[in-house]
PDB file of C-alpha atoms in Angstrom:
ATOM      1  CA  UNK O   1     -18.550  -5.326 -26.199  1.00 92.00           C
ATOM      2  CA  UNK O   2     -15.604  -7.699 -26.321  1.00 90.00           C
ATOM      3  CA  UNK O   3     -13.092  -8.711 -23.690  1.00 91.00           C
ATOM      4  CA  UNK O   4     -10.408 -11.352 -24.290  1.00 89.00           C
ATOM      5  CA  UNK O   5     -12.121 -12.345 -27.538  1.00 88.00           C
ATOM      6  CA  UNK O   6     -15.445 -13.039 -25.796  1.00 91.00           C
ATOM      7  CA  UNK O   7     -18.593 -11.008 -26.486  1.00 92.00           C
ATOM      8  CA  UNK O   8     -20.799  -9.537 -23.796  1.00 93.00           C
ATOM      9  CA  UNK O   9     -24.037  -7.577 -24.019  1.00 92.00           C
ATOM     10  CA  UNK O  10     -24.757  -4.470 -21.944  1.00 92.00           C
ATOM     11  CA  UNK O  11     -28.361  -3.355 -21.363  1.00 90.00           C
ATOM     12  CA  UNK O  12     -28.842  -0.112 -23.290  1.00 90.00           C
ATOM     13  CA  UNK O  13     -30.726   1.415 -20.355  1.00 90.00           C
ATOM     14  CA  UNK O  14     -27.428   1.404 -18.402  1.00 92.00           C
ATOM     15  CA  UNK O  15     -25.302   2.834 -21.214  1.00 93.00           C
ATOM     16  CA  UNK O  16     -24.565   6.575 -20.979  1.00 93.00           C
ATOM     17  CA  UNK O  17     -21.781   7.082 -23.497  1.00 94.00           C
ATOM     18  CA  UNK O  18     -18.782   5.544 -25.218  1.00 93.00           C
ATOM     19  CA  UNK O  19     -15.268   6.986 -25.030  1.00 92.00           C
ATOM     20  CA  UNK O  20     -12.248   6.122 -27.130  1.00 90.00           C
ATOM     21  CA  UNK O  21      -8.946   7.466 -25.855  1.00 87.00           C
ATOM     22  CA  UNK O  22      -6.220   7.456 -28.481  1.00 83.00           C
ATOM     23  CA  UNK O  23      -2.754   6.076 -27.741  1.00 73.00           C
ATOM     24  CA  UNK O  24      -0.957   7.633 -24.775  1.00 67.00           C
ATOM     25  CA  UNK O  25      -4.004   9.772 -23.890  1.00 61.00           C
ATOM     26  CA  UNK O  26      -5.663   6.603 -22.594  1.00 57.00           C
ATOM     27  CA  UNK O  27      -2.780   5.692 -20.301  1.00 62.00           C
ATOM     28  CA  UNK O  28      -2.176   9.219 -19.013  1.00 69.00           C
ATOM     29  CA  UNK O  29      -5.839  10.057 -18.399  1.00 78.00           C
ATOM     30  CA  UNK O  30      -6.427   7.162 -16.014  1.00 86.00           C
ATOM     31  CA  UNK O  31      -5.349   7.885 -12.425  1.00 85.00           C
ATOM     32  CA  UNK O  32      -5.041   5.670  -9.356  1.00 85.00           C
ATOM     33  CA  UNK O  33      -6.842   6.853  -6.184  1.00 79.00           C
ATOM     34  CA  UNK O  34      -7.180   4.748  -3.025  1.00 74.00           C
ATOM     35  CA  UNK O  35      -5.966   1.734  -5.002  1.00 76.00           C
ATOM     36  CA  UNK O  36      -8.679   2.063  -7.662  1.00 77.00           C
ATOM     37  CA  UNK O  37      -8.496   3.468 -11.171  1.00 85.00           C
ATOM     38  CA  UNK O  38     -10.446   6.624 -12.043  1.00 87.00           C
ATOM     39  CA  UNK O  39     -10.802   8.828 -15.111  1.00 89.00           C
ATOM     40  CA  UNK O  40     -11.621  12.540 -15.096  1.00 88.00           C
ATOM     41  CA  UNK O  41     -14.549  12.978 -17.443  1.00 89.00           C
ATOM     42  CA  UNK O  42     -15.436  16.652 -17.861  1.00 88.00           C
ATOM     43  CA  UNK O  43     -14.074  17.425 -14.377  1.00 84.00           C
ATOM     44  CA  UNK O  44     -15.903  14.570 -12.634  1.00 86.00           C
ATOM     45  CA  UNK O  45     -14.107  11.508 -11.258  1.00 85.00           C
ATOM     46  CA  UNK O  46     -15.357   8.311 -12.857  1.00 87.00           C
ATOM     47  CA  UNK O  47     -14.376   4.979 -11.252  1.00 86.00           C
ATOM     48  CA  UNK O  48     -12.899   2.636 -13.862  1.00 88.00           C
ATOM     49  CA  UNK O  49     -13.303  -1.125 -14.065  1.00 87.00           C
ATOM     50  CA  UNK O  50     -11.524  -3.440 -16.464  1.00 90.00           C
ATOM     51  CA  UNK O  51     -13.922  -6.114 -17.705  1.00 90.00           C
ATOM     52  CA  UNK O  52     -11.020  -8.549 -18.239  1.00 90.00           C
ATOM     53  CA  UNK O  53      -9.955  -8.216 -14.598  1.00 87.00           C
ATOM     54  CA  UNK O  54     -13.447  -8.527 -13.122  1.00 85.00           C
ATOM     55  CA  UNK O  55     -14.278 -11.633 -15.113  1.00 85.00           C
ATOM     56  CA  UNK O  56     -10.730 -13.020 -14.652  1.00 86.00           C
ATOM     57  CA  UNK O  57     -10.152 -13.194 -18.402  1.00 88.00           C
ATOM     58  CA  UNK O  58      -6.660 -13.047 -19.898  1.00 84.00           C
ATOM     59  CA  UNK O  59      -5.550  -9.575 -20.923  1.00 78.00           C
ATOM     60  CA  UNK O  60      -4.948  -9.171 -24.620  1.00 71.00           C
ATOM     61  CA  UNK O  61      -2.422  -6.920 -26.289  1.00 67.00           C
ATOM     62  CA  UNK O  62      -4.270  -3.867 -27.584  1.00 65.00           C
ATOM     63  CA  UNK O  63      -3.168  -3.686 -31.211  1.00 65.00           C
ATOM     64  CA  UNK O  64      -4.741  -0.285 -31.982  1.00 70.00           C
ATOM     65  CA  UNK O  65      -3.332   1.372 -28.865  1.00 76.00           C
ATOM     66  CA  UNK O  66      -6.765   2.902 -28.172  1.00 84.00           C
ATOM     67  CA  UNK O  67      -8.575   2.574 -24.858  1.00 89.00           C
ATOM     68  CA  UNK O  68     -12.333   1.948 -25.052  1.00 91.00           C
ATOM     69  CA  UNK O  69     -14.340   3.110 -22.029  1.00 93.00           C
ATOM     70  CA  UNK O  70     -18.041   2.319 -21.749  1.00 95.00           C
ATOM     71  CA  UNK O  71     -19.681   4.791 -19.333  1.00 95.00           C
ATOM     72  CA  UNK O  72     -22.422   3.016 -17.397  1.00 93.00           C
ATOM     73  CA  UNK O  73     -24.966   4.020 -14.787  1.00 89.00           C
ATOM     74  CA  UNK O  74     -27.437   2.287 -12.532  1.00 82.00           C
ATOM     75  CA  UNK O  75     -29.397   4.655 -10.341  1.00 80.00           C
ATOM     76  CA  UNK O  76     -26.897   6.801  -8.418  1.00 80.00           C
ATOM     77  CA  UNK O  77     -23.971   4.643  -9.534  1.00 80.00           C
ATOM     78  CA  UNK O  78     -21.877   5.835 -12.483  1.00 87.00           C
ATOM     79  CA  UNK O  79     -18.626   4.264 -13.649  1.00 89.00           C
ATOM     80  CA  UNK O  80     -16.522   3.481 -16.692  1.00 91.00           C
ATOM     81  CA  UNK O  81     -15.639   0.023 -17.911  1.00 92.00           C
ATOM     82  CA  UNK O  82     -12.609  -0.606 -20.092  1.00 91.00           C
ATOM     83  CA  UNK O  83     -13.269  -3.174 -22.815  1.00 93.00           C
ATOM     84  CA  UNK O  84     -11.172  -4.456 -25.717  1.00 91.00           C
ATOM     85  CA  UNK O  85     -13.716  -3.563 -28.412  1.00 90.00           C
ATOM     86  CA  UNK O  86     -17.118  -1.942 -28.780  1.00 91.00           C
ATOM     87  CA  UNK O  87     -19.625  -3.427 -31.198  1.00 87.00           C
ATOM     88  CA  UNK O  88     -22.974  -2.284 -32.542  1.00 84.00           C
ATOM     89  CA  UNK O  89     -26.362  -1.906 -30.912  1.00 83.00           C
ATOM     90  CA  UNK O  90     -28.598  -4.936 -31.442  1.00 81.00           C
ATOM     91  CA  UNK O  91     -32.064  -5.965 -30.370  1.00 84.00           C
ATOM     92  CA  UNK O  92     -31.668  -9.163 -28.356  1.00 83.00           C
ATOM     93  CA  UNK O  93     -33.823 -11.736 -26.628  1.00 83.00           C
ATOM     94  CA  UNK O  94     -32.760 -12.419 -23.044  1.00 83.00           C
ATOM     95  CA  UNK O  95     -32.468 -16.077 -22.133  1.00 84.00           C
ATOM     96  CA  UNK O  96     -32.472 -16.992 -18.441  1.00 81.00           C
ATOM     97  CA  UNK O  97     -29.316 -18.459 -16.923  1.00 79.00           C
ATOM     98  CA  UNK O  98     -29.054 -21.888 -15.331  1.00 80.00           C
ATOM     99  CA  UNK O  99     -29.242 -21.922 -11.542  1.00 78.00           C
ATOM    100  CA  UNK O 100     -25.458 -22.409 -11.292  1.00 72.00           C
ATOM    101  CA  UNK O 101     -24.610 -19.333 -13.327  1.00 71.00           C
ATOM    102  CA  UNK O 102     -27.452 -17.284 -11.789  1.00 68.00           C
ATOM    103  CA  UNK O 103     -25.466 -17.159  -8.531  1.00 69.00           C
ATOM    104  CA  UNK O 104     -22.729 -15.068 -10.189  1.00 76.00           C
ATOM    105  CA  UNK O 105     -23.229 -11.344  -9.566  1.00 78.00           C
ATOM    106  CA  UNK O 106     -21.863 -10.232 -12.951  1.00 82.00           C
ATOM    107  CA  UNK O 107     -24.513 -11.708 -15.265  1.00 87.00           C
ATOM    108  CA  UNK O 108     -28.219 -11.112 -15.857  1.00 87.00           C
ATOM    109  CA  UNK O 109     -28.754 -13.612 -18.653  1.00 88.00           C
ATOM    110  CA  UNK O 110     -27.546 -14.696 -22.057  1.00 89.00           C
ATOM    111  CA  UNK O 111     -28.530 -14.071 -25.649  1.00 90.00           C
ATOM    112  CA  UNK O 112     -27.910 -15.564 -29.055  1.00 89.00           C
ATOM    113  CA  UNK O 113     -26.423 -12.894 -31.312  1.00 87.00           C
ATOM    114  CA  UNK O 114     -27.230 -12.411 -34.999  1.00 84.00           C
ATOM    115  CA  UNK O 115     -24.262 -14.576 -36.040  1.00 86.00           C
ATOM    116  CA  UNK O 116     -25.461 -17.466 -33.838  1.00 87.00           C
ATOM    117  CA  UNK O 117     -22.855 -17.011 -31.100  1.00 88.00           C
ATOM    118  CA  UNK O 118     -23.860 -16.727 -27.442  1.00 89.00           C
ATOM    119  CA  UNK O 119     -23.129 -13.565 -25.447  1.00 91.00           C
ATOM    120  CA  UNK O 120     -23.602 -13.173 -21.710  1.00 91.00           C
ATOM    121  CA  UNK O 121     -25.520 -10.085 -20.567  1.00 91.00           C
ATOM    122  CA  UNK O 122     -23.644  -8.234 -17.843  1.00 90.00           C
ATOM    123  CA  UNK O 123     -25.294  -7.012 -14.647  1.00 88.00           C
ATOM    124  CA  UNK O 124     -24.184  -3.388 -14.217  1.00 88.00           C
ATOM    125  CA  UNK O 125     -24.892  -3.265 -10.457  1.00 84.00           C
ATOM    126  CA  UNK O 126     -22.943  -6.490  -9.955  1.00 82.00           C
ATOM    127  CA  UNK O 127     -19.980  -5.109 -11.876  1.00 78.00           C
ATOM    128  CA  UNK O 128     -19.898  -1.969  -9.741  1.00 74.00           C
ATOM    129  CA  UNK O 129     -19.776  -4.088  -6.577  1.00 73.00           C
ATOM    130  CA  UNK O 130     -16.449  -5.391  -7.868  1.00 62.00           C
ATOM    131  CA  UNK O 131     -14.837  -1.935  -7.541  1.00 57.00           C
ATOM    132  CA  UNK O 132     -12.691  -1.063  -4.565  1.00 52.00           C
ATOM    133  CA  UNK O 133     -13.963   2.514  -4.664  1.00 54.00           C
ATOM    134  CA  UNK O 134     -17.223   3.247  -2.841  1.00 59.00           C
ATOM    135  CA  UNK O 135     -19.514   6.223  -3.322  1.00 61.00           C
ATOM    136  CA  UNK O 136     -18.290   7.596   0.030  1.00 67.00           C
ATOM    137  CA  UNK O 137     -14.690   7.380  -1.204  1.00 65.00           C
ATOM    138  CA  UNK O 138     -15.695   9.247  -4.371  1.00 63.00           C
ATOM    139  CA  UNK O 139     -17.264  12.037  -2.297  1.00 67.00           C
ATOM    140  CA  UNK O 140     -14.116  12.262  -0.136  1.00 69.00           C
ATOM    141  CA  UNK O 141     -11.903  12.544  -3.213  1.00 64.00           C
ATOM    142  CA  UNK O 142     -14.122  15.243  -4.710  1.00 65.00           C
ATOM    143  CA  UNK O 143     -13.990  17.144  -1.403  1.00 68.00           C
ATOM    144  CA  UNK O 144     -10.200  16.829  -1.329  1.00 64.00           C
ATOM    145  CA  UNK O 145     -10.054  18.238  -4.870  1.00 61.00           C
ATOM    146  CA  UNK O 146     -12.292  21.165  -3.880  1.00 61.00           C
ATOM    147  CA  UNK O 147     -10.239  21.798  -0.728  1.00 60.00           C
ATOM    148  CA  UNK O 148      -6.980  21.621  -2.707  1.00 56.00           C
ATOM    149  CA  UNK O 149      -8.209  24.067  -5.323  1.00 56.00           C
ATOM    150  CA  UNK O 150      -9.540  26.408  -2.605  1.00 56.00           C
ATOM    151  CA  UNK O 151      -6.258  26.284  -0.669  1.00 50.00           C
ATOM    152  CA  UNK O 152      -4.345  26.840  -3.915  1.00 49.00           C
ATOM    153  CA  UNK O 153      -6.419  29.946  -4.620  1.00 49.00           C
ATOM    154  CA  UNK O 154      -5.954  31.154  -1.036  1.00 44.00           C
ATOM    155  CA  UNK O 155      -2.176  30.537  -1.262  1.00 45.00           C
ATOM    156  CA  UNK O 156      -2.029  32.433  -4.536  1.00 46.00           C
ATOM    157  CA  UNK O 157      -3.958  35.352  -3.003  1.00 42.00           C
ATOM    158  CA  UNK O 158      -1.715  35.298   0.089  1.00 43.00           C
ATOM    159  CA  UNK O 159       1.367  35.192  -2.144  1.00 45.00           C
ATOM    160  CA  UNK O 160       0.162  38.250  -4.057  1.00 40.00           C
ATOM    161  CA  UNK O 161      -0.653  40.011  -0.785  1.00 36.00           C
ATOM    162  CA  UNK O 162       2.813  39.159   0.616  1.00 40.00           C
ATOM    163  CA  UNK O 163       4.436  40.563  -2.532  1.00 37.00           C
ATOM    164  CA  UNK O 164       2.403  43.749  -2.110  1.00 36.00           C
ATOM    165  CA  UNK O 165       3.570  44.079   1.495  1.00 37.00           C
ATOM    166  CA  UNK O 166       7.193  43.563   0.477  1.00 39.00           C
ATOM    167  CA  UNK O 167       6.873  46.383  -2.024  1.00 40.00           C
ATOM    168  CA  UNK O 168       5.165  48.579   0.589  1.00 42.00           C
ATOM    169  CA  UNK O 169       7.986  47.994   3.085  1.00 43.00           C
ATOM    170  CA  UNK O 170      10.553  49.397   0.631  1.00 44.00           C
ATOM    171  CA  UNK O 171      12.083  52.883   0.979  1.00 44.00           C
ATOM    172  CA  UNK O 172       9.994  55.907   0.334  1.00 43.00           C
TER     173      UNK O 172
END
């Protein structure tokens, strides 16, 4: 993937799917809950990270207007990461990081790509730690959504029942 013109590698074992939201769909589909961005993917809330923000890279103007979301998982954790571009799958050789870079939670290693350029390999668990949204928060939000839909259904039923009573109270 690319962010701010830099290339990064994601371990394929952590990659679930790739999403491309076209134009305004990308901006409207991303919500803000408890100060963190989320996207509703097939009815499930997916925390969203922006690779540029996590790695403190400059944001670039998206020329295509499309939003690229890489859906990642690591054990129970599942989240989406917005990147500038998505590249191809490649077999890579992982090179260990120096002891200075090893201390950073976002990287697992580095690799030399087919064109000779270096790409850092991101640590999916480390990236998730950068989110403000915890798994407990996600469960609370899901419960709130269930409660809201249940109360909406109850209110609709009560509204229909009230209308029936109003009609029953009429003359005759």
